[in-house]
PDB file of N, CA and C in Angstrom:
ATOM      1  N   MET A   1      -1.806 -48.895   1.776  1.00  0.00           N
ATOM      2  CA  MET A   1      -1.406 -47.760   0.095  1.00  0.00           C
ATOM      3  C   MET A   1      -2.268 -47.293  -0.313  1.00  0.00           C
ATOM      4  N   GLN A   2      -3.373 -48.464  -1.458  1.00  0.00           N
ATOM      5  CA  GLN A   2      -4.410 -48.123  -1.821  1.00  0.00           C
ATOM      6  C   GLN A   2      -5.151 -47.141  -1.230  1.00  0.00           C
ATOM      7  N   GLU A   3      -5.553 -47.673  -0.135  1.00  0.00           N
ATOM      8  CA  GLU A   3      -6.256 -46.510   0.286  1.00  0.00           C
ATOM      9  C   GLU A   3      -5.880 -45.273   0.863  1.00  0.00           C
ATOM     10  N   ASN A   4      -4.744 -45.079   0.686  1.00  0.00           N
ATOM     11  CA  ASN A   4      -4.283 -43.642   1.206  1.00  0.00           C
ATOM     12  C   ASN A   4      -4.611 -42.896  -0.098  1.00  0.00           C
ATOM     13  N   ARG A   5      -3.960 -43.540  -1.251  1.00  0.00           N
ATOM     14  CA  ARG A   5      -3.894 -42.790  -2.566  1.00  0.00           C
ATOM     15  C   ARG A   5      -5.829 -42.090  -2.364  1.00  0.00           C
ATOM     16  N   GLN A   6      -6.128 -43.270  -2.490  1.00  0.00           N
ATOM     17  CA  GLN A   6      -7.497 -42.945  -2.654  1.00  0.00           C
ATOM     18  C   GLN A   6      -7.966 -41.628  -1.960  1.00  0.00           C
ATOM     19  N   GLU A   7      -7.871 -41.654  -0.456  1.00  0.00           N
ATOM     20  CA  GLU A   7      -7.737 -40.638   0.131  1.00  0.00           C
ATOM     21  C   GLU A   7      -7.401 -39.101  -0.505  1.00  0.00           C
ATOM     22  N   ILE A   8      -6.318 -39.669  -0.958  1.00  0.00           N
ATOM     23  CA  ILE A   8      -5.268 -37.932  -1.667  1.00  0.00           C
ATOM     24  C   ILE A   8      -6.650 -37.853  -2.851  1.00  0.00           C
ATOM     25  N   ILE A   9      -6.803 -38.778  -3.500  1.00  0.00           N
ATOM     26  CA  ILE A   9      -7.413 -38.406  -5.081  1.00  0.00           C
ATOM     27  C   ILE A   9      -8.508 -37.817  -4.483  1.00  0.00           C
ATOM     28  N   LYS A  10      -9.728 -37.990  -3.040  1.00  0.00           N
ATOM     29  CA  LYS A  10     -10.759 -37.640  -3.351  1.00  0.00           C
ATOM     30  C   LYS A  10     -10.295 -35.928  -2.592  1.00  0.00           C
ATOM     31  N   GLU A  11      -8.863 -35.622  -1.689  1.00  0.00           N
ATOM     32  CA  GLU A  11      -8.462 -34.989  -1.396  1.00  0.00           C
ATOM     33  C   GLU A  11      -8.379 -33.687  -2.460  1.00  0.00           C
ATOM     34  N   ILE A  12      -8.050 -33.901  -3.631  1.00  0.00           N
ATOM     35  CA  ILE A  12      -7.514 -33.572  -5.027  1.00  0.00           C
ATOM     36  C   ILE A  12      -8.520 -32.822  -5.794  1.00  0.00           C
ATOM     37  N   CYS A  13      -9.595 -33.930  -5.285  1.00  0.00           N
ATOM     38  CA  CYS A  13     -10.955 -33.548  -6.180  1.00  0.00           C
ATOM     39  C   CYS A  13     -11.987 -32.258  -5.326  1.00  0.00           C
ATOM     40  N   GLN A  14     -11.216 -32.230  -4.214  1.00  0.00           N
ATOM     41  CA  GLN A  14     -12.464 -31.691  -3.066  1.00  0.00           C
ATOM     42  C   GLN A  14     -11.693 -30.069  -3.568  1.00  0.00           C
ATOM     43  N   ILE A  15     -10.433 -30.061  -2.856  1.00  0.00           N
ATOM     44  CA  ILE A  15      -9.652 -28.908  -3.702  1.00  0.00           C
ATOM     45  C   ILE A  15      -9.903 -28.246  -5.142  1.00  0.00           C
ATOM     46  N   ILE A  16     -10.083 -29.171  -6.082  1.00  0.00           N
ATOM     47  CA  ILE A  16     -10.252 -28.423  -6.938  1.00  0.00           C
ATOM     48  C   ILE A  16     -11.856 -27.712  -7.076  1.00  0.00           C
ATOM     49  N   GLU A  17     -12.867 -28.815  -6.684  1.00  0.00           N
ATOM     50  CA  GLU A  17     -13.969 -27.873  -6.685  1.00  0.00           C
ATOM     51  C   GLU A  17     -14.069 -26.747  -5.952  1.00  0.00           C
ATOM     52  N   GLU A  18     -13.606 -26.954  -4.320  1.00  0.00           N
ATOM     53  CA  GLU A  18     -14.068 -25.670  -4.065  1.00  0.00           C
ATOM     54  C   GLU A  18     -13.108 -24.862  -4.608  1.00  0.00           C
ATOM     55  N   LYS A  19     -12.323 -24.595  -5.339  1.00  0.00           N
ATOM     56  CA  LYS A  19     -11.951 -23.618  -6.085  1.00  0.00           C
ATOM     57  C   LYS A  19     -12.255 -23.297  -7.293  1.00  0.00           C
ATOM     58  N   LYS A  20     -13.444 -24.417  -7.770  1.00  0.00           N
ATOM     59  CA  LYS A  20     -14.026 -23.782  -8.821  1.00  0.00           C
ATOM     60  C   LYS A  20     -13.607 -24.264 -10.145  1.00  0.00           C
ATOM     61  N   GLY A  21     -13.109 -25.303 -10.075  1.00  0.00           N
ATOM     62  CA  GLY A  21     -13.000 -26.375 -11.203  1.00  0.00           C
ATOM     63  C   GLY A  21     -14.020 -27.146 -11.284  1.00  0.00           C
ATOM     64  N   GLU A  22     -13.904 -27.513 -12.832  1.00  0.00           N
ATOM     65  CA  GLU A  22     -15.043 -27.507 -13.041  1.00  0.00           C
ATOM     66  C   GLU A  22     -14.655 -29.519 -13.807  1.00  0.00           C
ATOM     67  N   ASN A  23     -16.228 -30.281 -14.437  1.00  0.00           N
ATOM     68  CA  ASN A  23     -15.592 -31.017 -14.674  1.00  0.00           C
ATOM     69  C   ASN A  23     -14.904 -32.275 -14.648  1.00  0.00           C
ATOM     70  N   ILE A  24     -14.946 -32.324 -13.377  1.00  0.00           N
ATOM     71  CA  ILE A  24     -13.399 -33.118 -12.598  1.00  0.00           C
ATOM     72  C   ILE A  24     -13.574 -34.742 -12.773  1.00  0.00           C
ATOM     73  N   GLU A  25     -12.596 -35.298 -13.689  1.00  0.00           N
ATOM     74  CA  GLU A  25     -12.919 -37.107 -13.925  1.00  0.00           C
ATOM     75  C   GLU A  25     -12.114 -38.004 -13.129  1.00  0.00           C
ATOM     76  N   VAL A  26     -11.674 -38.670 -12.560  1.00  0.00           N
ATOM     77  CA  VAL A  26     -10.752 -39.864 -12.548  1.00  0.00           C
ATOM     78  C   VAL A  26     -10.838 -40.967 -12.762  1.00  0.00           C
ATOM     79  N   PHE A  27      -9.471 -41.340 -13.224  1.00  0.00           N
ATOM     80  CA  PHE A  27      -9.289 -42.651 -13.743  1.00  0.00           C
ATOM     81  C   PHE A  27      -8.680 -43.792 -13.037  1.00  0.00           C
ATOM     82  N   ASN A  28      -8.976 -44.566 -12.655  1.00  0.00           N
ATOM     83  CA  ASN A  28      -8.719 -45.295 -12.211  1.00  0.00           C
ATOM     84  C   ASN A  28      -7.641 -46.530 -13.005  1.00  0.00           C
ATOM     85  N   LEU A  29      -6.301 -46.486 -12.923  1.00  0.00           N
ATOM     86  CA  LEU A  29      -5.563 -47.499 -13.749  1.00  0.00           C
ATOM     87  C   LEU A  29      -4.594 -48.108 -13.446  1.00  0.00           C
ATOM     88  N   LYS A  30      -5.005 -48.518 -12.259  1.00  0.00           N
ATOM     89  CA  LYS A  30      -4.183 -49.304 -10.933  1.00  0.00           C
ATOM     90  C   LYS A  30      -3.395 -50.331 -12.122  1.00  0.00           C
ATOM     91  N   GLU A  31      -5.267 -51.416 -12.736  1.00  0.00           N
ATOM     92  CA  GLU A  31      -4.843 -52.768 -13.128  1.00  0.00           C
ATOM     93  C   GLU A  31      -4.682 -52.739 -14.777  1.00  0.00           C
ATOM     94  N   THR A  32      -3.986 -51.594 -15.381  1.00  0.00           N
ATOM     95  CA  THR A  32      -3.574 -51.516 -16.469  1.00  0.00           C
ATOM     96  C   THR A  32      -1.972 -51.421 -16.755  1.00  0.00           C
ATOM     97  N   ASP A  33      -1.438 -51.140 -17.918  1.00  0.00           N
ATOM     98  CA  ASP A  33      -0.379 -51.436 -18.085  1.00  0.00           C
ATOM     99  C   ASP A  33       0.266 -49.921 -17.935  1.00  0.00           C
ATOM    100  N   TYR A  34      -0.516 -48.816 -18.237  1.00  0.00           N
ATOM    101  CA  TYR A  34      -0.494 -47.294 -18.129  1.00  0.00           C
ATOM    102  C   TYR A  34       0.563 -47.261 -17.081  1.00  0.00           C
ATOM    103  N   PHE A  35       0.913 -45.944 -17.376  1.00  0.00           N
ATOM    104  CA  PHE A  35       2.578 -45.256 -16.100  1.00  0.00           C
ATOM    105  C   PHE A  35       2.396 -45.118 -15.053  1.00  0.00           C
ATOM    106  N   VAL A  36       1.226 -44.514 -14.688  1.00  0.00           N
ATOM    107  CA  VAL A  36       0.377 -44.337 -13.443  1.00  0.00           C
ATOM    108  C   VAL A  36      -0.822 -44.825 -13.032  1.00  0.00           C
ATOM    109  N   ASP A  37      -0.622 -44.967 -11.864  1.00  0.00           N
ATOM    110  CA  ASP A  37      -2.083 -45.242 -11.527  1.00  0.00           C
ATOM    111  C   ASP A  37      -3.506 -44.767 -11.245  1.00  0.00           C
ATOM    112  N   PHE A  38      -3.320 -43.471 -11.010  1.00  0.00           N
ATOM    113  CA  PHE A  38      -4.384 -42.395 -11.406  1.00  0.00           C
ATOM    114  C   PHE A  38      -4.594 -41.397 -12.347  1.00  0.00           C
ATOM    115  N   VAL A  39      -5.285 -40.981 -12.777  1.00  0.00           N
ATOM    116  CA  VAL A  39      -5.158 -39.767 -13.572  1.00  0.00           C
ATOM    117  C   VAL A  39      -6.525 -39.185 -13.295  1.00  0.00           C
ATOM    118  N   VAL A  40      -6.450 -37.298 -12.797  1.00  0.00           N
ATOM    119  CA  VAL A  40      -7.222 -36.720 -12.121  1.00  0.00           C
ATOM    120  C   VAL A  40      -6.975 -36.062 -13.515  1.00  0.00           C
ATOM    121  N   ILE A  41      -8.704 -35.432 -14.219  1.00  0.00           N
ATOM    122  CA  ILE A  41      -8.544 -34.722 -15.238  1.00  0.00           C
ATOM    123  C   ILE A  41      -9.568 -33.324 -14.497  1.00  0.00           C
ATOM    124  N   ALA A  42      -9.373 -32.673 -14.661  1.00  0.00           N
ATOM    125  CA  ALA A  42     -10.410 -31.101 -14.336  1.00  0.00           C
ATOM    126  C   ALA A  42     -10.002 -29.967 -15.829  1.00  0.00           C
ATOM    127  N   THR A  43     -11.082 -29.098 -15.415  1.00  0.00           N
ATOM    128  CA  THR A  43     -10.839 -28.231 -16.504  1.00  0.00           C
ATOM    129  C   THR A  43     -10.933 -26.894 -15.621  1.00  0.00           C
ATOM    130  N   ALA A  44     -10.417 -25.838 -15.739  1.00  0.00           N
ATOM    131  CA  ALA A  44      -9.988 -24.514 -15.738  1.00  0.00           C
ATOM    132  C   ALA A  44     -11.140 -23.624 -16.245  1.00  0.00           C
ATOM    133  N   LEU A  45     -11.269 -22.366 -15.973  1.00  0.00           N
ATOM    134  CA  LEU A  45     -12.313 -21.467 -16.245  1.00  0.00           C
ATOM    135  C   LEU A  45     -11.154 -20.673 -17.273  1.00  0.00           C
ATOM    136  N   ILE A  46      -9.993 -20.108 -17.253  1.00  0.00           N
ATOM    137  CA  ILE A  46      -8.975 -19.450 -17.945  1.00  0.00           C
ATOM    138  C   ILE A  46      -7.979 -19.748 -17.120  1.00  0.00           C
ATOM    139  N   ASP A  47      -6.958 -19.662 -18.162  1.00  0.00           N
ATOM    140  CA  ASP A  47      -5.974 -20.183 -17.411  1.00  0.00           C
ATOM    141  C   ASP A  47      -5.123 -19.571 -16.274  1.00  0.00           C
ATOM    142  N   ARG A  48      -5.601 -18.213 -16.382  1.00  0.00           N
ATOM    143  CA  ARG A  48      -4.928 -17.638 -14.846  1.00  0.00           C
ATOM    144  C   ARG A  48      -5.399 -18.845 -13.695  1.00  0.00           C
ATOM    145  N   HIS A  49      -6.663 -19.629 -13.463  1.00  0.00           N
ATOM    146  CA  HIS A  49      -7.513 -20.089 -12.687  1.00  0.00           C
ATOM    147  C   HIS A  49      -6.723 -21.151 -13.086  1.00  0.00           C
ATOM    148  N   SER A  50      -6.252 -21.976 -14.209  1.00  0.00           N
ATOM    149  CA  SER A  50      -5.548 -22.895 -13.599  1.00  0.00           C
ATOM    150  C   SER A  50      -4.097 -23.239 -12.925  1.00  0.00           C
ATOM    151  N   LEU A  51      -3.796 -22.007 -13.362  1.00  0.00           N
ATOM    152  CA  LEU A  51      -2.415 -21.386 -11.921  1.00  0.00           C
ATOM    153  C   LEU A  51      -2.848 -21.252 -10.853  1.00  0.00           C
ATOM    154  N   ALA A  52      -4.017 -20.794 -10.658  1.00  0.00           N
ATOM    155  CA  ALA A  52      -4.337 -20.424  -8.774  1.00  0.00           C
ATOM    156  C   ALA A  52      -4.633 -21.886  -8.239  1.00  0.00           C
ATOM    157  N   LEU A  53      -5.377 -22.873  -9.307  1.00  0.00           N
ATOM    158  CA  LEU A  53      -5.829 -24.241  -8.969  1.00  0.00           C
ATOM    159  C   LEU A  53      -4.139 -25.184  -8.760  1.00  0.00           C
ATOM    160  N   LEU A  54      -3.202 -24.441  -9.158  1.00  0.00           N
ATOM    161  CA  LEU A  54      -1.907 -25.523  -9.222  1.00  0.00           C
ATOM    162  C   LEU A  54      -1.345 -24.630  -8.279  1.00  0.00           C
ATOM    163  N   GLU A  55      -1.538 -24.015  -7.923  1.00  0.00           N
ATOM    164  CA  GLU A  55      -1.103 -23.506  -6.692  1.00  0.00           C
ATOM    165  C   GLU A  55      -1.655 -23.667  -4.860  1.00  0.00           C
ATOM    166  N   GLU A  56      -2.660 -23.882  -5.038  1.00  0.00           N
ATOM    167  CA  GLU A  56      -3.476 -24.205  -4.203  1.00  0.00           C
ATOM    168  C   GLU A  56      -3.090 -26.115  -3.926  1.00  0.00           C
ATOM    169  N   LEU A  57      -2.898 -26.409  -5.169  1.00  0.00           N
ATOM    170  CA  LEU A  57      -3.095 -27.772  -4.830  1.00  0.00           C
ATOM    171  C   LEU A  57      -1.311 -28.096  -4.072  1.00  0.00           C
ATOM    172  N   LYS A  58      -0.483 -27.264  -4.669  1.00  0.00           N
ATOM    173  CA  LYS A  58       0.594 -27.295  -4.039  1.00  0.00           C
ATOM    174  C   LYS A  58       0.638 -27.018  -2.632  1.00  0.00           C
ATOM    175  N   LYS A  59       0.046 -25.777  -2.394  1.00  0.00           N
ATOM    176  CA  LYS A  59      -0.149 -25.466  -0.869  1.00  0.00           C
ATOM    177  C   LYS A  59      -0.726 -27.033  -0.214  1.00  0.00           C
ATOM    178  N   GLN A  60      -2.048 -26.888  -0.243  1.00  0.00           N
ATOM    179  CA  GLN A  60      -2.485 -28.275   0.922  1.00  0.00           C
ATOM    180  C   GLN A  60      -2.345 -29.311   0.346  1.00  0.00           C
ATOM    181  N   LEU A  61      -1.720 -29.913  -0.911  1.00  0.00           N
ATOM    182  CA  LEU A  61      -1.014 -31.367  -0.872  1.00  0.00           C
ATOM    183  C   LEU A  61       0.566 -31.620  -0.054  1.00  0.00           C
ATOM    184  N   LYS A  62       1.417 -30.555  -0.457  1.00  0.00           N
ATOM    185  CA  LYS A  62       2.658 -30.471   0.190  1.00  0.00           C
ATOM    186  C   LYS A  62       2.668 -30.744   2.043  1.00  0.00           C
ATOM    187  N   VAL A  63       1.975 -30.106   2.856  1.00  0.00           N
ATOM    188  CA  VAL A  63       2.045 -30.174   3.829  1.00  0.00           C
ATOM    189  C   VAL A  63       1.290 -31.505   4.407  1.00  0.00           C
ATOM    190  N   LYS A  64       0.969 -32.421   3.220  1.00  0.00           N
ATOM    191  CA  LYS A  64       0.386 -33.792   3.948  1.00  0.00           C
ATOM    192  C   LYS A  64       1.222 -34.531   3.384  1.00  0.00           C
ATOM    193  N   GLY A  65       2.406 -34.507   3.247  1.00  0.00           N
ATOM    194  CA  GLY A  65       3.735 -35.107   2.790  1.00  0.00           C
ATOM    195  C   GLY A  65       3.722 -35.284   0.722  1.00  0.00           C
ATOM    196  N   GLU A  66       3.035 -35.123   0.412  1.00  0.00           N
ATOM    197  CA  GLU A  66       2.786 -35.027  -0.939  1.00  0.00           C
ATOM    198  C   GLU A  66       4.009 -34.634  -2.029  1.00  0.00           C
ATOM    199  N   SER A  67       4.572 -35.107  -2.455  1.00  0.00           N
ATOM    200  CA  SER A  67       5.794 -34.949  -3.339  1.00  0.00           C
ATOM    201  C   SER A  67       5.604 -34.463  -4.498  1.00  0.00           C
ATOM    202  N   PHE A  68       5.894 -33.370  -5.540  1.00  0.00           N
ATOM    203  CA  PHE A  68       5.155 -33.017  -6.461  1.00  0.00           C
ATOM    204  C   PHE A  68       6.782 -33.251  -7.596  1.00  0.00           C
ATOM    205  N   PHE A  69       7.087 -34.051  -8.352  1.00  0.00           N
ATOM    206  CA  PHE A  69       8.103 -34.829  -8.812  1.00  0.00           C
ATOM    207  C   PHE A  69       8.229 -34.175 -10.046  1.00  0.00           C
ATOM    208  N   HIS A  70       7.144 -33.435 -10.750  1.00  0.00           N
ATOM    209  CA  HIS A  70       7.442 -32.501 -11.995  1.00  0.00           C
ATOM    210  C   HIS A  70       5.895 -31.898 -12.082  1.00  0.00           C
ATOM    211  N   ILE A  71       6.424 -30.447 -12.544  1.00  0.00           N
ATOM    212  CA  ILE A  71       4.626 -29.493 -12.774  1.00  0.00           C
ATOM    213  C   ILE A  71       5.238 -28.961 -14.526  1.00  0.00           C
ATOM    214  N   ASP A  72       4.004 -29.213 -15.244  1.00  0.00           N
ATOM    215  CA  ASP A  72       4.406 -28.667 -16.636  1.00  0.00           C
ATOM    216  C   ASP A  72       3.773 -27.356 -17.174  1.00  0.00           C
ATOM    217  N   GLU A  73       3.665 -26.143 -16.509  1.00  0.00           N
ATOM    218  CA  GLU A  73       3.123 -25.246 -16.562  1.00  0.00           C
ATOM    219  C   GLU A  73       3.553 -24.319 -17.276  1.00  0.00           C
ATOM    220  N   GLU A  74       4.330 -24.632 -18.370  1.00  0.00           N
ATOM    221  CA  GLU A  74       4.912 -23.970 -19.276  1.00  0.00           C
ATOM    222  C   GLU A  74       3.475 -22.833 -20.116  1.00  0.00           C
ATOM    223  N   ASN A  75       2.587 -24.099 -20.122  1.00  0.00           N
ATOM    224  CA  ASN A  75       1.108 -23.200 -20.893  1.00  0.00           C
ATOM    225  C   ASN A  75      -0.113 -23.411 -20.356  1.00  0.00           C
ATOM    226  N   PRO A  76      -0.263 -22.268 -19.617  1.00  0.00           N
ATOM    227  CA  PRO A  76      -1.494 -22.871 -18.297  1.00  0.00           C
ATOM    228  C   PRO A  76      -2.491 -22.882 -18.888  1.00  0.00           C
ATOM    229  N   ASP A  77      -2.969 -24.039 -20.333  1.00  0.00           N
ATOM    230  CA  ASP A  77      -4.098 -23.720 -20.735  1.00  0.00           C
ATOM    231  C   ASP A  77      -3.531 -25.288 -20.683  1.00  0.00           C
ATOM    232  N   TRP A  78      -2.777 -25.856 -20.633  1.00  0.00           N
ATOM    233  CA  TRP A  78      -2.889 -27.232 -19.990  1.00  0.00           C
ATOM    234  C   TRP A  78      -1.397 -28.174 -19.369  1.00  0.00           C
ATOM    235  N   ILE A  79      -2.394 -27.499 -17.944  1.00  0.00           N
ATOM    236  CA  ILE A  79      -1.305 -27.734 -16.447  1.00  0.00           C
ATOM    237  C   ILE A  79      -0.645 -29.730 -16.288  1.00  0.00           C
ATOM    238  N   VAL A  80       0.304 -29.910 -16.447  1.00  0.00           N
ATOM    239  CA  VAL A  80       0.320 -31.767 -15.893  1.00  0.00           C
ATOM    240  C   VAL A  80       0.941 -31.286 -14.712  1.00  0.00           C
ATOM    241  N   ILE A  81       0.642 -32.082 -13.476  1.00  0.00           N
ATOM    242  CA  ILE A  81       1.133 -32.480 -12.215  1.00  0.00           C
ATOM    243  C   ILE A  81       1.556 -33.493 -11.747  1.00  0.00           C
ATOM    244  N   ASP A  82       2.847 -34.114 -11.773  1.00  0.00           N
ATOM    245  CA  ASP A  82       3.373 -35.876 -11.699  1.00  0.00           C
ATOM    246  C   ASP A  82       3.278 -35.723 -10.544  1.00  0.00           C
ATOM    247  N   LEU A  83       2.257 -36.285  -9.431  1.00  0.00           N
ATOM    248  CA  LEU A  83       2.835 -36.974  -7.804  1.00  0.00           C
ATOM    249  C   LEU A  83       3.146 -38.305  -7.869  1.00  0.00           C
ATOM    250  N   GLY A  84       3.655 -39.118  -9.156  1.00  0.00           N
ATOM    251  CA  GLY A  84       4.481 -40.167  -8.574  1.00  0.00           C
ATOM    252  C   GLY A  84       3.318 -41.377  -9.619  1.00  0.00           C
ATOM    253  N   ASP A  85       2.044 -41.495  -8.421  1.00  0.00           N
ATOM    254  CA  ASP A  85       1.308 -42.821  -9.135  1.00  0.00           C
ATOM    255  C   ASP A  85       0.223 -41.732  -9.763  1.00  0.00           C
ATOM    256  N   ILE A  86       0.340 -40.680  -9.352  1.00  0.00           N
ATOM    257  CA  ILE A  86      -1.301 -39.722 -10.142  1.00  0.00           C
ATOM    258  C   ILE A  86      -0.049 -38.741 -10.930  1.00  0.00           C
ATOM    259  N   ILE A  87      -1.214 -37.962 -12.247  1.00  0.00           N
ATOM    260  CA  ILE A  87      -0.835 -37.767 -12.370  1.00  0.00           C
ATOM    261  C   ILE A  87      -2.584 -36.360 -12.555  1.00  0.00           C
ATOM    262  N   ILE A  88      -2.313 -35.168 -12.689  1.00  0.00           N
ATOM    263  CA  ILE A  88      -3.165 -34.781 -12.608  1.00  0.00           C
ATOM    264  C   ILE A  88      -3.021 -33.513 -14.014  1.00  0.00           C
ATOM    265  N   HIS A  89      -4.172 -33.636 -14.766  1.00  0.00           N
ATOM    266  CA  HIS A  89      -4.296 -32.528 -15.943  1.00  0.00           C
ATOM    267  C   HIS A  89      -5.498 -31.531 -15.466  1.00  0.00           C
ATOM    268  N   LEU A  90      -4.775 -30.327 -14.936  1.00  0.00           N
ATOM    269  CA  LEU A  90      -5.610 -29.085 -15.592  1.00  0.00           C
ATOM    270  C   LEU A  90      -5.839 -28.489 -17.088  1.00  0.00           C
ATOM    271  N   PHE A  91      -6.787 -28.416 -17.638  1.00  0.00           N
ATOM    272  CA  PHE A  91      -6.955 -28.012 -19.266  1.00  0.00           C
ATOM    273  C   PHE A  91      -8.080 -26.843 -18.910  1.00  0.00           C
ATOM    274  N   THR A  92      -7.859 -25.614 -19.895  1.00  0.00           N
ATOM    275  CA  THR A  92      -8.955 -24.346 -20.024  1.00  0.00           C
ATOM    276  C   THR A  92      -9.530 -25.570 -21.148  1.00  0.00           C
ATOM    277  N   GLU A  93     -10.908 -25.002 -21.136  1.00  0.00           N
ATOM    278  CA  GLU A  93     -12.322 -26.127 -21.384  1.00  0.00           C
ATOM    279  C   GLU A  93     -11.678 -26.284 -23.575  1.00  0.00           C
ATOM    280  N   ASN A  94     -11.041 -25.506 -23.682  1.00  0.00           N
ATOM    281  CA  ASN A  94     -10.986 -25.331 -25.548  1.00  0.00           C
ATOM    282  C   ASN A  94      -9.801 -26.078 -25.321  1.00  0.00           C
ATOM    283  N   GLN A  95      -9.055 -26.687 -24.987  1.00  0.00           N
ATOM    284  CA  GLN A  95      -7.929 -27.847 -24.709  1.00  0.00           C
ATOM    285  C   GLN A  95      -8.253 -28.806 -24.468  1.00  0.00           C
ATOM    286  N   ARG A  96      -9.107 -28.812 -23.233  1.00  0.00           N
ATOM    287  CA  ARG A  96      -9.373 -30.321 -22.817  1.00  0.00           C
ATOM    288  C   ARG A  96      -9.749 -30.873 -24.199  1.00  0.00           C
ATOM    289  N   LYS A  97     -11.364 -29.715 -24.734  1.00  0.00           N
ATOM    290  CA  LYS A  97     -12.108 -30.458 -26.277  1.00  0.00           C
ATOM    291  C   LYS A  97     -11.105 -31.261 -26.967  1.00  0.00           C
ATOM    292  N   LYS A  98      -9.782 -30.207 -27.302  1.00  0.00           N
ATOM    293  CA  LYS A  98      -8.812 -30.705 -27.780  1.00  0.00           C
ATOM    294  C   LYS A  98      -8.184 -31.617 -28.001  1.00  0.00           C
ATOM    295  N   PHE A  99      -7.770 -31.963 -27.159  1.00  0.00           N
ATOM    296  CA  PHE A  99      -6.449 -33.411 -27.023  1.00  0.00           C
ATOM    297  C   PHE A  99      -7.870 -34.245 -26.622  1.00  0.00           C
ATOM    298  N   ASN A 100      -9.172 -34.565 -26.011  1.00  0.00           N
ATOM    299  CA  ASN A 100      -9.651 -35.538 -25.528  1.00  0.00           C
ATOM    300  C   ASN A 100      -9.066 -36.305 -25.139  1.00  0.00           C
ATOM    301  N   LEU A 101      -8.245 -36.187 -23.298  1.00  0.00           N
ATOM    302  CA  LEU A 101      -7.254 -37.322 -22.990  1.00  0.00           C
ATOM    303  C   LEU A 101      -8.269 -38.247 -22.306  1.00  0.00           C
ATOM    304  N   GLU A 102      -9.804 -37.979 -21.796  1.00  0.00           N
ATOM    305  CA  GLU A 102     -10.318 -38.979 -21.513  1.00  0.00           C
ATOM    306  C   GLU A 102     -10.937 -40.035 -22.660  1.00  0.00           C
ATOM    307  N   GLU A 103     -10.896 -39.541 -23.927  1.00  0.00           N
ATOM    308  CA  GLU A 103     -11.415 -41.129 -25.117  1.00  0.00           C
ATOM    309  C   GLU A 103      -9.949 -41.600 -24.565  1.00  0.00           C
ATOM    310  N   PHE A 104      -8.714 -41.403 -24.595  1.00  0.00           N
ATOM    311  CA  PHE A 104      -7.535 -42.343 -24.418  1.00  0.00           C
ATOM    312  C   PHE A 104      -7.409 -43.113 -23.426  1.00  0.00           C
ATOM    313  N   LEU A 105      -8.024 -42.533 -22.353  1.00  0.00           N
ATOM    314  CA  LEU A 105      -7.879 -43.469 -21.032  1.00  0.00           C
ATOM    315  C   LEU A 105      -9.025 -43.870 -20.833  1.00  0.00           C
ATOM    316  N   GLN A 106      -9.963 -43.727 -21.727  1.00  0.00           N
ATOM    317  CA  GLN A 106     -11.139 -44.619 -21.767  1.00  0.00           C
ATOM    318  C   GLN A 106     -10.544 -45.846 -22.842  1.00  0.00           C
ATOM    319  N   LYS A 107      -9.760 -45.709 -23.652  1.00  0.00           N
ATOM    320  CA  LYS A 107      -9.584 -47.083 -24.756  1.00  0.00           C
ATOM    321  C   LYS A 107      -8.383 -47.594 -23.764  1.00  0.00           C
ATOM    322  N   ILE A 108      -7.602 -47.341 -22.824  1.00  0.00           N
ATOM    323  CA  ILE A 108      -6.806 -48.189 -22.113  1.00  0.00           C
ATOM    324  C   ILE A 108      -7.421 -49.003 -21.165  1.00  0.00           C
ATOM    325  N   LEU A 109      -8.824 -48.222 -20.794  1.00  0.00           N
ATOM    326  CA  LEU A 109      -9.557 -49.101 -19.722  1.00  0.00           C
ATOM    327  C   LEU A 109     -10.182 -50.154 -20.632  1.00  0.00           C
ATOM    328  N   GLN A 110     -11.112 -50.141 -21.516  1.00  0.00           N
ATOM    329  CA  GLN A 110     -11.227 -50.814 -22.350  1.00  0.00           C
ATOM    330  C   GLN A 110     -10.866 -51.959 -23.247  1.00  0.00           C
ATOM    331  N   LYS A 111      -9.249 -51.461 -23.081  1.00  0.00           N
ATOM    332  CA  LYS A 111      -8.480 -52.902 -23.522  1.00  0.00           C
ATOM    333  C   LYS A 111      -8.331 -53.566 -22.238  1.00  0.00           C
ATOM    334  N   LYS A 112      -8.295 -53.142 -21.003  1.00  0.00           N
ATOM    335  CA  LYS A 112      -8.040 -53.686 -19.904  1.00  0.00           C
ATOM    336  C   LYS A 112      -9.193 -55.076 -19.722  1.00  0.00           C
ATOM    337  N   GLU A 113     -10.417 -54.143 -20.029  1.00  0.00           N
ATOM    338  CA  GLU A 113     -11.824 -55.383 -19.837  1.00  0.00           C
ATOM    339  C   GLU A 113     -11.935 -56.045 -20.723  1.00  0.00           C
ATOM    340  N   GLY A 114     -11.135 -55.796 -21.593  1.00  0.00           N
ATOM    341  CA  GLY A 114     -10.888 -57.176 -23.103  1.00  0.00           C
ATOM    342  C   GLY A 114     -12.028 -56.856 -23.951  1.00  0.00           C
ATOM    343  N   ARG A 115     -12.390 -55.675 -24.113  1.00  0.00           N
ATOM    344  CA  ARG A 115     -13.304 -54.967 -25.390  1.00  0.00           C
ATOM    345  C   ARG A 115     -13.036 -54.791 -26.405  1.00  0.00           C
TER     346      ARG A 115
END
């Protein structure tokens, strides 16, 4: 199961990269008490670009059997995609800087490591 999820993570990153998403980061939170195993964060060029990334992810991942449990696309500057054990955040650059989710996730990882 773990190997399969790593493959899906690679695929997610590849899809985003091919469609010109930037600064892709993956957080493996499997060994923490966070509510999902993996978080993928990427930057879209503009809000319409994040919607295009979302559509491409749906198109390519659904045929592979991925379930999209919830998609929050109310604000295209920050789209959240819930695949169950994987959460994908698609931000525009300003929103990504504003919320700095990476810092929060880094703290969770540091807590796990006992720092």
